Coordinates of C-alpha atoms in Angstrom, one line a residue:
X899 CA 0.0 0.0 0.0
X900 CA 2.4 2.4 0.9
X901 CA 5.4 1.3 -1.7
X902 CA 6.6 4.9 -3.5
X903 CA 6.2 4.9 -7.5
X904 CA 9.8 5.8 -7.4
X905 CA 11.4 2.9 -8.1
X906 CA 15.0 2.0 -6.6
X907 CA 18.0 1.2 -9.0
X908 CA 20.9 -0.9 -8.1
X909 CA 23.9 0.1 -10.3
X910 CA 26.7 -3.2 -9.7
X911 CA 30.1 -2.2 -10.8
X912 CA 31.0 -2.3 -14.4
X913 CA 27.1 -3.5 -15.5
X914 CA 25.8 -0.9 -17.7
X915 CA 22.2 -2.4 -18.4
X916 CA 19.7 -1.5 -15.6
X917 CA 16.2 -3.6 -15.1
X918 CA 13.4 -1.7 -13.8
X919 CA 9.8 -2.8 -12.7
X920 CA 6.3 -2.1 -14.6
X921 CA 5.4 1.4 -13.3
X922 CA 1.7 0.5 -14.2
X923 CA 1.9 -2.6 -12.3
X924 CA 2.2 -0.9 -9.1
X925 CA -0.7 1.3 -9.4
X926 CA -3.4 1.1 -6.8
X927 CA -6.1 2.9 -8.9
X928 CA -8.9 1.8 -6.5
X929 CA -7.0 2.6 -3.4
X930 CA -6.2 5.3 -1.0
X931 CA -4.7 6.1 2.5
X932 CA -5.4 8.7 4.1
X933 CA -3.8 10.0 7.4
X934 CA -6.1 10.1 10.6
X935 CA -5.9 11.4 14.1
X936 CA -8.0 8.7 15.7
X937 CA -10.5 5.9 14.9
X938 CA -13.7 7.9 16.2
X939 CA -16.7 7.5 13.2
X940 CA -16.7 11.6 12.4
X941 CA -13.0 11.3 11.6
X942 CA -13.5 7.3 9.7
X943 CA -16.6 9.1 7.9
X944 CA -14.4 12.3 6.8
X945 CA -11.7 10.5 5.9
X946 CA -13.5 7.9 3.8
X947 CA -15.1 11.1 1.8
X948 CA -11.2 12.1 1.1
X949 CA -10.1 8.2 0.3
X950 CA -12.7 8.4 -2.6
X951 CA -11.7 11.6 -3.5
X952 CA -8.6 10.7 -4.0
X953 CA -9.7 7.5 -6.1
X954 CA -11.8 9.7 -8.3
X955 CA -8.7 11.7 -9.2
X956 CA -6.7 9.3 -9.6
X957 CA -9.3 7.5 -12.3
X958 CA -10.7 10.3 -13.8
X959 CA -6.8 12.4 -13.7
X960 CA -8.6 15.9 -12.8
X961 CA -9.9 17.8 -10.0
X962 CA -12.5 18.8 -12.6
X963 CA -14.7 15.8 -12.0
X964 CA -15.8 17.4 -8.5
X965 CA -17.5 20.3 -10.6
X966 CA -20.1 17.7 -12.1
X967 CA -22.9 17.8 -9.5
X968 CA -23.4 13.9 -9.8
X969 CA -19.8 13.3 -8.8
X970 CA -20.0 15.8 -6.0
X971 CA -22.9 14.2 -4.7
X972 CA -21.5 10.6 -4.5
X973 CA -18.3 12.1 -2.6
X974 CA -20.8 12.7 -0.1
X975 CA -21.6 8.6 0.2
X976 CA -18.4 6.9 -0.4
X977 CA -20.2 3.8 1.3
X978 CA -22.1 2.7 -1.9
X979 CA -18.8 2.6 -3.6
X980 CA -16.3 1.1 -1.1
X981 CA -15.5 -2.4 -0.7
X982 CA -13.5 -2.8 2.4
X983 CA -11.4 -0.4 4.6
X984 CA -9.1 -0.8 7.8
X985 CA -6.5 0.8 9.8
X986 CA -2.5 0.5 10.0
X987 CA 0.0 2.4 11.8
X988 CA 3.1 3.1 9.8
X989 CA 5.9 5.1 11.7
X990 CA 3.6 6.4 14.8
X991 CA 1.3 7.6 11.8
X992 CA -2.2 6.2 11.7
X993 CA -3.5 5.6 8.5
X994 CA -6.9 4.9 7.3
X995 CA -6.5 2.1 4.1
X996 CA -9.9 1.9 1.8
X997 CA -10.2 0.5 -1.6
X998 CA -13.2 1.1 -3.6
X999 CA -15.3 -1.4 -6.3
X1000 CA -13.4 -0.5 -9.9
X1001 CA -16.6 -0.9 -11.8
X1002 CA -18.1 1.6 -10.2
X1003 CA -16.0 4.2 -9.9
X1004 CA -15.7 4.1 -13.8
X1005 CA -19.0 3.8 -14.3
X1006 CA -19.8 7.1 -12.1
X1007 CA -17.3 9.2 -14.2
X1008 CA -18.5 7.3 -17.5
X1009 CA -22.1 8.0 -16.9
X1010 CA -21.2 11.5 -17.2
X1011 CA -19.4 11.4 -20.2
X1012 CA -16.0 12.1 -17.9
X1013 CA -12.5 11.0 -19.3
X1014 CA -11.1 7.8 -17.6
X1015 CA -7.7 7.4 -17.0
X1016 CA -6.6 3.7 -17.3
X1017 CA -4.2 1.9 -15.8
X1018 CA -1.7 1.8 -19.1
X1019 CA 0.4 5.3 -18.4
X1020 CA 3.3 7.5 -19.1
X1021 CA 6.6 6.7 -17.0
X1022 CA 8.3 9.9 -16.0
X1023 CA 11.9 10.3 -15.0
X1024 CA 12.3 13.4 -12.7
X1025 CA 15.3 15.4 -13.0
X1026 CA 15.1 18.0 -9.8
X1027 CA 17.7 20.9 -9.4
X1028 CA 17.4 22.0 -5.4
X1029 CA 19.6 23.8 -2.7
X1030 CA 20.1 21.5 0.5
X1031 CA 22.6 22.8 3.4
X1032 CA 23.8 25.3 1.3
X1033 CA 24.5 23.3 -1.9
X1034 CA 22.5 22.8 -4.8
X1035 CA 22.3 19.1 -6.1
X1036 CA 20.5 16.8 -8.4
X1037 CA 18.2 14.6 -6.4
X1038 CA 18.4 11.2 -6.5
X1039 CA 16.6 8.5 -5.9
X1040 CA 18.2 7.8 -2.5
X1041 CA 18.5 11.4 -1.3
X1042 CA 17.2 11.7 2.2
X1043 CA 15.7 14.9 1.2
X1044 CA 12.2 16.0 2.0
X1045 CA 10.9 16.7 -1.4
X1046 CA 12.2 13.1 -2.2
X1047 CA 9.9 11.7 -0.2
X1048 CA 7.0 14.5 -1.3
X1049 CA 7.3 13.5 -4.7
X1050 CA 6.9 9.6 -3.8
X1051 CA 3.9 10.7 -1.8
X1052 CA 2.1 12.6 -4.8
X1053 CA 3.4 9.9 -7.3
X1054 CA 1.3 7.3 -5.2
X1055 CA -1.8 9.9 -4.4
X1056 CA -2.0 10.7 -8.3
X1057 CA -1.3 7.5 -9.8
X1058 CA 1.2 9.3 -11.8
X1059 CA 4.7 7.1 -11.9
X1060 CA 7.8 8.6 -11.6
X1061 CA 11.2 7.5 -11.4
X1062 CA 14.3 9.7 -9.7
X1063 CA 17.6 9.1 -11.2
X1064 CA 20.2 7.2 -9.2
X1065 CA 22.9 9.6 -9.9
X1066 CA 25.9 7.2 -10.1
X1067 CA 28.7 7.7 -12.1
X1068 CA 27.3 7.7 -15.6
X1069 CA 24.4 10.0 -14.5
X1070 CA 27.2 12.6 -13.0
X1071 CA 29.1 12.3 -15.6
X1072 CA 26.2 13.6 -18.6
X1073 CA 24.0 15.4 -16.3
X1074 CA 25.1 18.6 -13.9
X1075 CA 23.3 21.4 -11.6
X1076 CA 23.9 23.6 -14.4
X1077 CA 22.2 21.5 -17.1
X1078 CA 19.0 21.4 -15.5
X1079 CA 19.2 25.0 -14.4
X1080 CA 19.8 25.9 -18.0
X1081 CA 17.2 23.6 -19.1
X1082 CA 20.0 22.0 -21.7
X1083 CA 17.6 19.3 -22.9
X1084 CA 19.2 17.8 -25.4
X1085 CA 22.2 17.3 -22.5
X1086 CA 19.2 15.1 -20.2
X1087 CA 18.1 13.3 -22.6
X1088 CA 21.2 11.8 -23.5
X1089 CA 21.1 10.7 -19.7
X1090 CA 17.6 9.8 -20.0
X1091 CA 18.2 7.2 -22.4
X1092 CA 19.3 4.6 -20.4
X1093 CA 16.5 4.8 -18.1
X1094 CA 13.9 4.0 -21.3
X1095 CA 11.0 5.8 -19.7
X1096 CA 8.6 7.5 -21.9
X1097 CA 9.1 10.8 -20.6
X1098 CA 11.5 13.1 -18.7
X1099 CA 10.5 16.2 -16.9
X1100 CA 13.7 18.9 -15.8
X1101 CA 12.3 21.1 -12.5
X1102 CA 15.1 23.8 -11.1
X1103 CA 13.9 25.3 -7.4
X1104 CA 15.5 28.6 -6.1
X1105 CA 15.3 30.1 -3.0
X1106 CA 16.2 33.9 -4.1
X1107 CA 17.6 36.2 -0.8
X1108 CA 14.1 37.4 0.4
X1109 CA 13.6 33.6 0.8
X1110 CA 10.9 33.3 -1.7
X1111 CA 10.6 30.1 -3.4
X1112 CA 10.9 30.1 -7.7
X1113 CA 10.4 27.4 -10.1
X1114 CA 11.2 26.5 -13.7
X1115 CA 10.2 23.0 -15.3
X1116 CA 10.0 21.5 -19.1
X1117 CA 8.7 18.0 -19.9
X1118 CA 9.8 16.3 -23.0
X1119 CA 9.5 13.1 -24.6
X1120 CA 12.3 10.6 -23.9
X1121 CA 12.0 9.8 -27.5
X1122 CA 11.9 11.9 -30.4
X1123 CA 13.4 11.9 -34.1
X1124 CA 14.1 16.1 -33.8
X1125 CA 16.3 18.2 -31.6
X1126 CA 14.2 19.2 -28.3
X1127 CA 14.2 22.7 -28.9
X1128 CA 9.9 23.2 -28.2
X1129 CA 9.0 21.5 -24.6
X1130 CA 5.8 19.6 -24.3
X1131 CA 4.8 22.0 -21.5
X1132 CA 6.7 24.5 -19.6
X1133 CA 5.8 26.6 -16.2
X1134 CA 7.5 28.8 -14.4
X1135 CA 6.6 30.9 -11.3
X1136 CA 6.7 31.3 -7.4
X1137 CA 5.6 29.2 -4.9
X1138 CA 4.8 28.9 -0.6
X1139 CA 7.7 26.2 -1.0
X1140 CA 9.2 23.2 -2.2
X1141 CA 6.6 21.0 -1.6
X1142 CA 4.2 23.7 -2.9
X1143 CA 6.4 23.4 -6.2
X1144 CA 6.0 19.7 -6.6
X1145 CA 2.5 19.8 -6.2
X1146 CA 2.2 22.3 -9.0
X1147 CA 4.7 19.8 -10.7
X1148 CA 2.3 17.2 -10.4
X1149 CA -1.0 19.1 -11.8
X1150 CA 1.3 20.5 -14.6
X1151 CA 1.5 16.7 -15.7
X1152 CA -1.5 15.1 -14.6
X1153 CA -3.0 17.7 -16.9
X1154 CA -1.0 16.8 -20.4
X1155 CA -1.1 12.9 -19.6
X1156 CA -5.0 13.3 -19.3
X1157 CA -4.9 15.4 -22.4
X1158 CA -3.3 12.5 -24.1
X1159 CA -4.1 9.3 -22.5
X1160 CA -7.4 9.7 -20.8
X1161 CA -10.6 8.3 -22.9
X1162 CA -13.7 10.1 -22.6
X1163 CA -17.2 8.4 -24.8
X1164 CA -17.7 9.8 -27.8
X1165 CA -21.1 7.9 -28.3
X1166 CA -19.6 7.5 -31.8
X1167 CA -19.1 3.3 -31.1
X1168 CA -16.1 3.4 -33.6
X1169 CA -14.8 0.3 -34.1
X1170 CA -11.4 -1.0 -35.2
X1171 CA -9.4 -4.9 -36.1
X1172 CA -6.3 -5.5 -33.6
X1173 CA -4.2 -8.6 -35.0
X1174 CA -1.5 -10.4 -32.9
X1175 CA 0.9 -12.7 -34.7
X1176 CA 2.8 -15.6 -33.3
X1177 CA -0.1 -17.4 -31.5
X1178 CA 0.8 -20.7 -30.1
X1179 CA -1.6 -21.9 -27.1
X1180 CA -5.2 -21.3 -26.5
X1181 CA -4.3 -19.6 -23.6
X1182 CA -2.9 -17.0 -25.4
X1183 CA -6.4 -15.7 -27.0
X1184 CA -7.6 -15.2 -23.7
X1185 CA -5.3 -13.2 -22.4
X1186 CA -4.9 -11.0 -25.2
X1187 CA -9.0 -10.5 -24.9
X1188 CA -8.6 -9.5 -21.7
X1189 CA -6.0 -7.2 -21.7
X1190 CA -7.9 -5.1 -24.2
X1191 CA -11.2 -5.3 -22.6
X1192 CA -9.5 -3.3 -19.6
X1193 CA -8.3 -0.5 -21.8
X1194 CA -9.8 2.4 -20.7
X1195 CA -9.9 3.2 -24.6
X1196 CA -12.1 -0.1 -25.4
X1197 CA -15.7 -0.7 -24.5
X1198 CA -15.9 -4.0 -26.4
X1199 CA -13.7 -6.4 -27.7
X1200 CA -14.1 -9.6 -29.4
X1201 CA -11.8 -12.9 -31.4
X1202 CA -13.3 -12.6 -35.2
X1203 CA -11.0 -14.7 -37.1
X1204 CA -7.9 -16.8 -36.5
X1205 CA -6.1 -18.3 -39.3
X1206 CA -2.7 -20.3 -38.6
X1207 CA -1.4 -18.4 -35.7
X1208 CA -2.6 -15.5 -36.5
X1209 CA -5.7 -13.7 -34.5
X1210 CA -7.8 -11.0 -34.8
X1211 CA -9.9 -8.6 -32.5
X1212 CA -12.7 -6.6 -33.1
X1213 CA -12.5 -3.7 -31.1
X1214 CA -15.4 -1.4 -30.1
X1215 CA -13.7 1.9 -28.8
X1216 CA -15.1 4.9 -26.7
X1217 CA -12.8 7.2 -28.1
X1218 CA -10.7 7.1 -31.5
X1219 CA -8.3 4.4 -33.2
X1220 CA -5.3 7.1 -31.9
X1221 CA -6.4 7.2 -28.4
X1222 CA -6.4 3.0 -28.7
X1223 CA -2.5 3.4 -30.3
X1224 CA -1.6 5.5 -27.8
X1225 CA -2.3 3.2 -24.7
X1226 CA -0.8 0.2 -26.7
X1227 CA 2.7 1.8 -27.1
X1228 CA 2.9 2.2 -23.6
X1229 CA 2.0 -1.7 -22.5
X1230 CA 5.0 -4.0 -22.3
X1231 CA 2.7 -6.6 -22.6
X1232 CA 2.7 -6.1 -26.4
X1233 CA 5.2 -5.7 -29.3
X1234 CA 4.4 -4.0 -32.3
X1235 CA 5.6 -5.5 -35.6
X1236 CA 5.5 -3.2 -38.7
X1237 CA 4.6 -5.1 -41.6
X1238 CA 5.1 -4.0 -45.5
X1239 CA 2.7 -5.2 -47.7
X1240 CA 1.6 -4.1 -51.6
X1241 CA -0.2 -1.3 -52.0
X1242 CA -2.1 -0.9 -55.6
X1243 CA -2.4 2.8 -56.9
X1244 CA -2.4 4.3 -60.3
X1245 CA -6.1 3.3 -61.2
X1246 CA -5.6 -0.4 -60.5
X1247 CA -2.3 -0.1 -62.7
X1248 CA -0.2 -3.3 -61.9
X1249 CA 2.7 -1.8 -63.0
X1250 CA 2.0 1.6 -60.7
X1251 CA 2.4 0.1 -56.9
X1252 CA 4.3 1.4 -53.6
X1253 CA 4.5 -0.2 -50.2
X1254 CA 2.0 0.7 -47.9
X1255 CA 2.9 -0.1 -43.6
X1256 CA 0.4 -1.7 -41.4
X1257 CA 0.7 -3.3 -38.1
X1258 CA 0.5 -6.6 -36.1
X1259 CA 1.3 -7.2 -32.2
X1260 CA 3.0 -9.6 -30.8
X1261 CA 1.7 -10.7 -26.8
X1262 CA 4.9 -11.2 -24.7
X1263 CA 2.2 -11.2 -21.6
X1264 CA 1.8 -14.3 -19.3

């Protein structure tokens, strides 16, 4: 429950190669803790109300469900939605756990036509610039820091992963203070590389001499064929304080990822063919159709032909064929395998032909 998206690295001497874990596996999407004074029912009710709260955004990826009177209602009776919910104790903290019925909760923001954020997303690696004891450093993953530990707290509240670089020799070597200060992108990413997340996110924090807190931050793709010269989104500004910073951080790219990766209905029912190659047990099948069925992008799904070992899926979607090709390069459940085939043009001229690219998928899932 209370396991940080950040996700430690173990760098052994001379080993280049580093392994790291499915953020999206760690995701508790339906799940929320939520710190409490004492066990007395005004403080279980009021914190129960904030334990779907936090579910709601971490499904639907916006404080702007809470605006939709339906949804504000049913914050008011978390009990029809909950399915169990206890107490632990972690570090002299008490800590109300409650997890909430999936089905649900997506059908509340779906019945309102609400974007749902599924559990395929983005995996960020966080490149932070901060002053500690006098010193400005690169956080890393095992910095004793506070806004370490802030940023593993929000990465867990927001269902956002993140990772923190380890900041060994190779990282110290590409990536300095002054890189992230200057916001030298094409520097970071080079670093980046190694960690093969989809994203990376540079954030510089200042305290000027009046002691007021100021913040700079670009996010970029950890992959792109052109030089990084345009950001995906940058901020700037002031804040209360670090923390404050990291929270603004966090809505910054809780906002994009929605923008790209959260599926709202379009009542259109568009539907689209899925094939995966490479099929060998019947086993297979079944897992495939249920992997897409949990798409948040897919409202149907079903096997419509399979020839050798070759299958194919009829997807019903409730958004477009692009939202759908988004999620899938994300999954590591799933290979995609560009195939060339002939591609007649000229007014059925024979002789006039080019070579047109579709795609197959290969399941590496178990």
């Amino acid at each position: 429950m209370f396991k940080s998206l950040i996700y430690v690295f173990y760098a052994a001497l001379l080993v280049i190669s580093v392994n790291f874990v499915s953020a999206t596996e760690s995701l508790q999407l339906d799940q929320s803790a939520v710190k409490v004074d004492d066990r007395t029912t005004q403080t279980k009710n009021n914190a129960l109300k904030q334990a779907f709260k936090n579910v709601l955004v971490k499904n639907s990826g916006s404080q702007n469900a809470f605006s939709v009177p339906s949804i504000a209602a049913a914050t008011n009776k978390p009990t029809a939605f909950i399915r169990q919910y206890g107490y632990q104790e972690v570090d002299g903290q008490l800590y109300l756990n409650a997890s909430f019925d999936h089905q649900k909760v997506i059908k509340l923001l779906r019945d309102e036509q609400l974007p749902v954020w599924g559990k395929q997303r983005p995996l960020t690696l966080f490149w932070l610039s901060q002053e500690t004891e006098g010193e400005r450093v690169v956080v890393s993953d095992e910095s004793m820091i506070e806004t370490r530990s802030h940023i593993g707290d929000l990465a867990s509240e927001r269902g956002v992963p993140v990772l923190l670089p380890i900041m060994d020799l190779d990282d110290s070597m590409l990536v300095s203070v002054t890189d992230i200060r200057g916001m030298f992108a094409d520097q970071v990413a080079a670093a980046s590389a190694r960690y093969s997340t989809d994203y990376f996110i540079m954030v510089s924090i200042d305290t000027t001499a009046d002691n007021q807190v100021t913040y700079s931050m670009a996010l970029y793709p950890s992959v792109s064929s052109e030089p990084l010269f345009n950001p995906l989104v940058q901020r700037s500004g002031t804040a209360l304080d670090a923390n404050a910073v990291i929270d603004e951080i966090f809505d910054v790219m809780s906002e994009y990822f929605v923008s790209r990766y959260a599926v709202a209905d379009s009542g259109e029912s568009l539907v689209t063919q899925l094939t995966f190659t490479d099929i060998t047990e019947r086993k297979q099948l079944v897992a495939i159709e249920q992997y897409l069925a949990q798409l948040s992008a897919v409202k149907y799904v079903s096997l419509i032909q399979l020839r050798g070992v070759s299958a194919e899926f009829s997807v019903q979607l409730f958004g477009t064929k692009e939202d759908l090709y988004r999620l899938l390069k994300l999954e590591s459940k799933i290979k995609q395998q560009p195939v060339s085939v002939p591609a007649s043009q000229g007014k059925g001229d024979p002789l006039v032909s080019s070579q047109s690219e579709t795609i197959n998928y290969i399941w590496l899932g178990h």
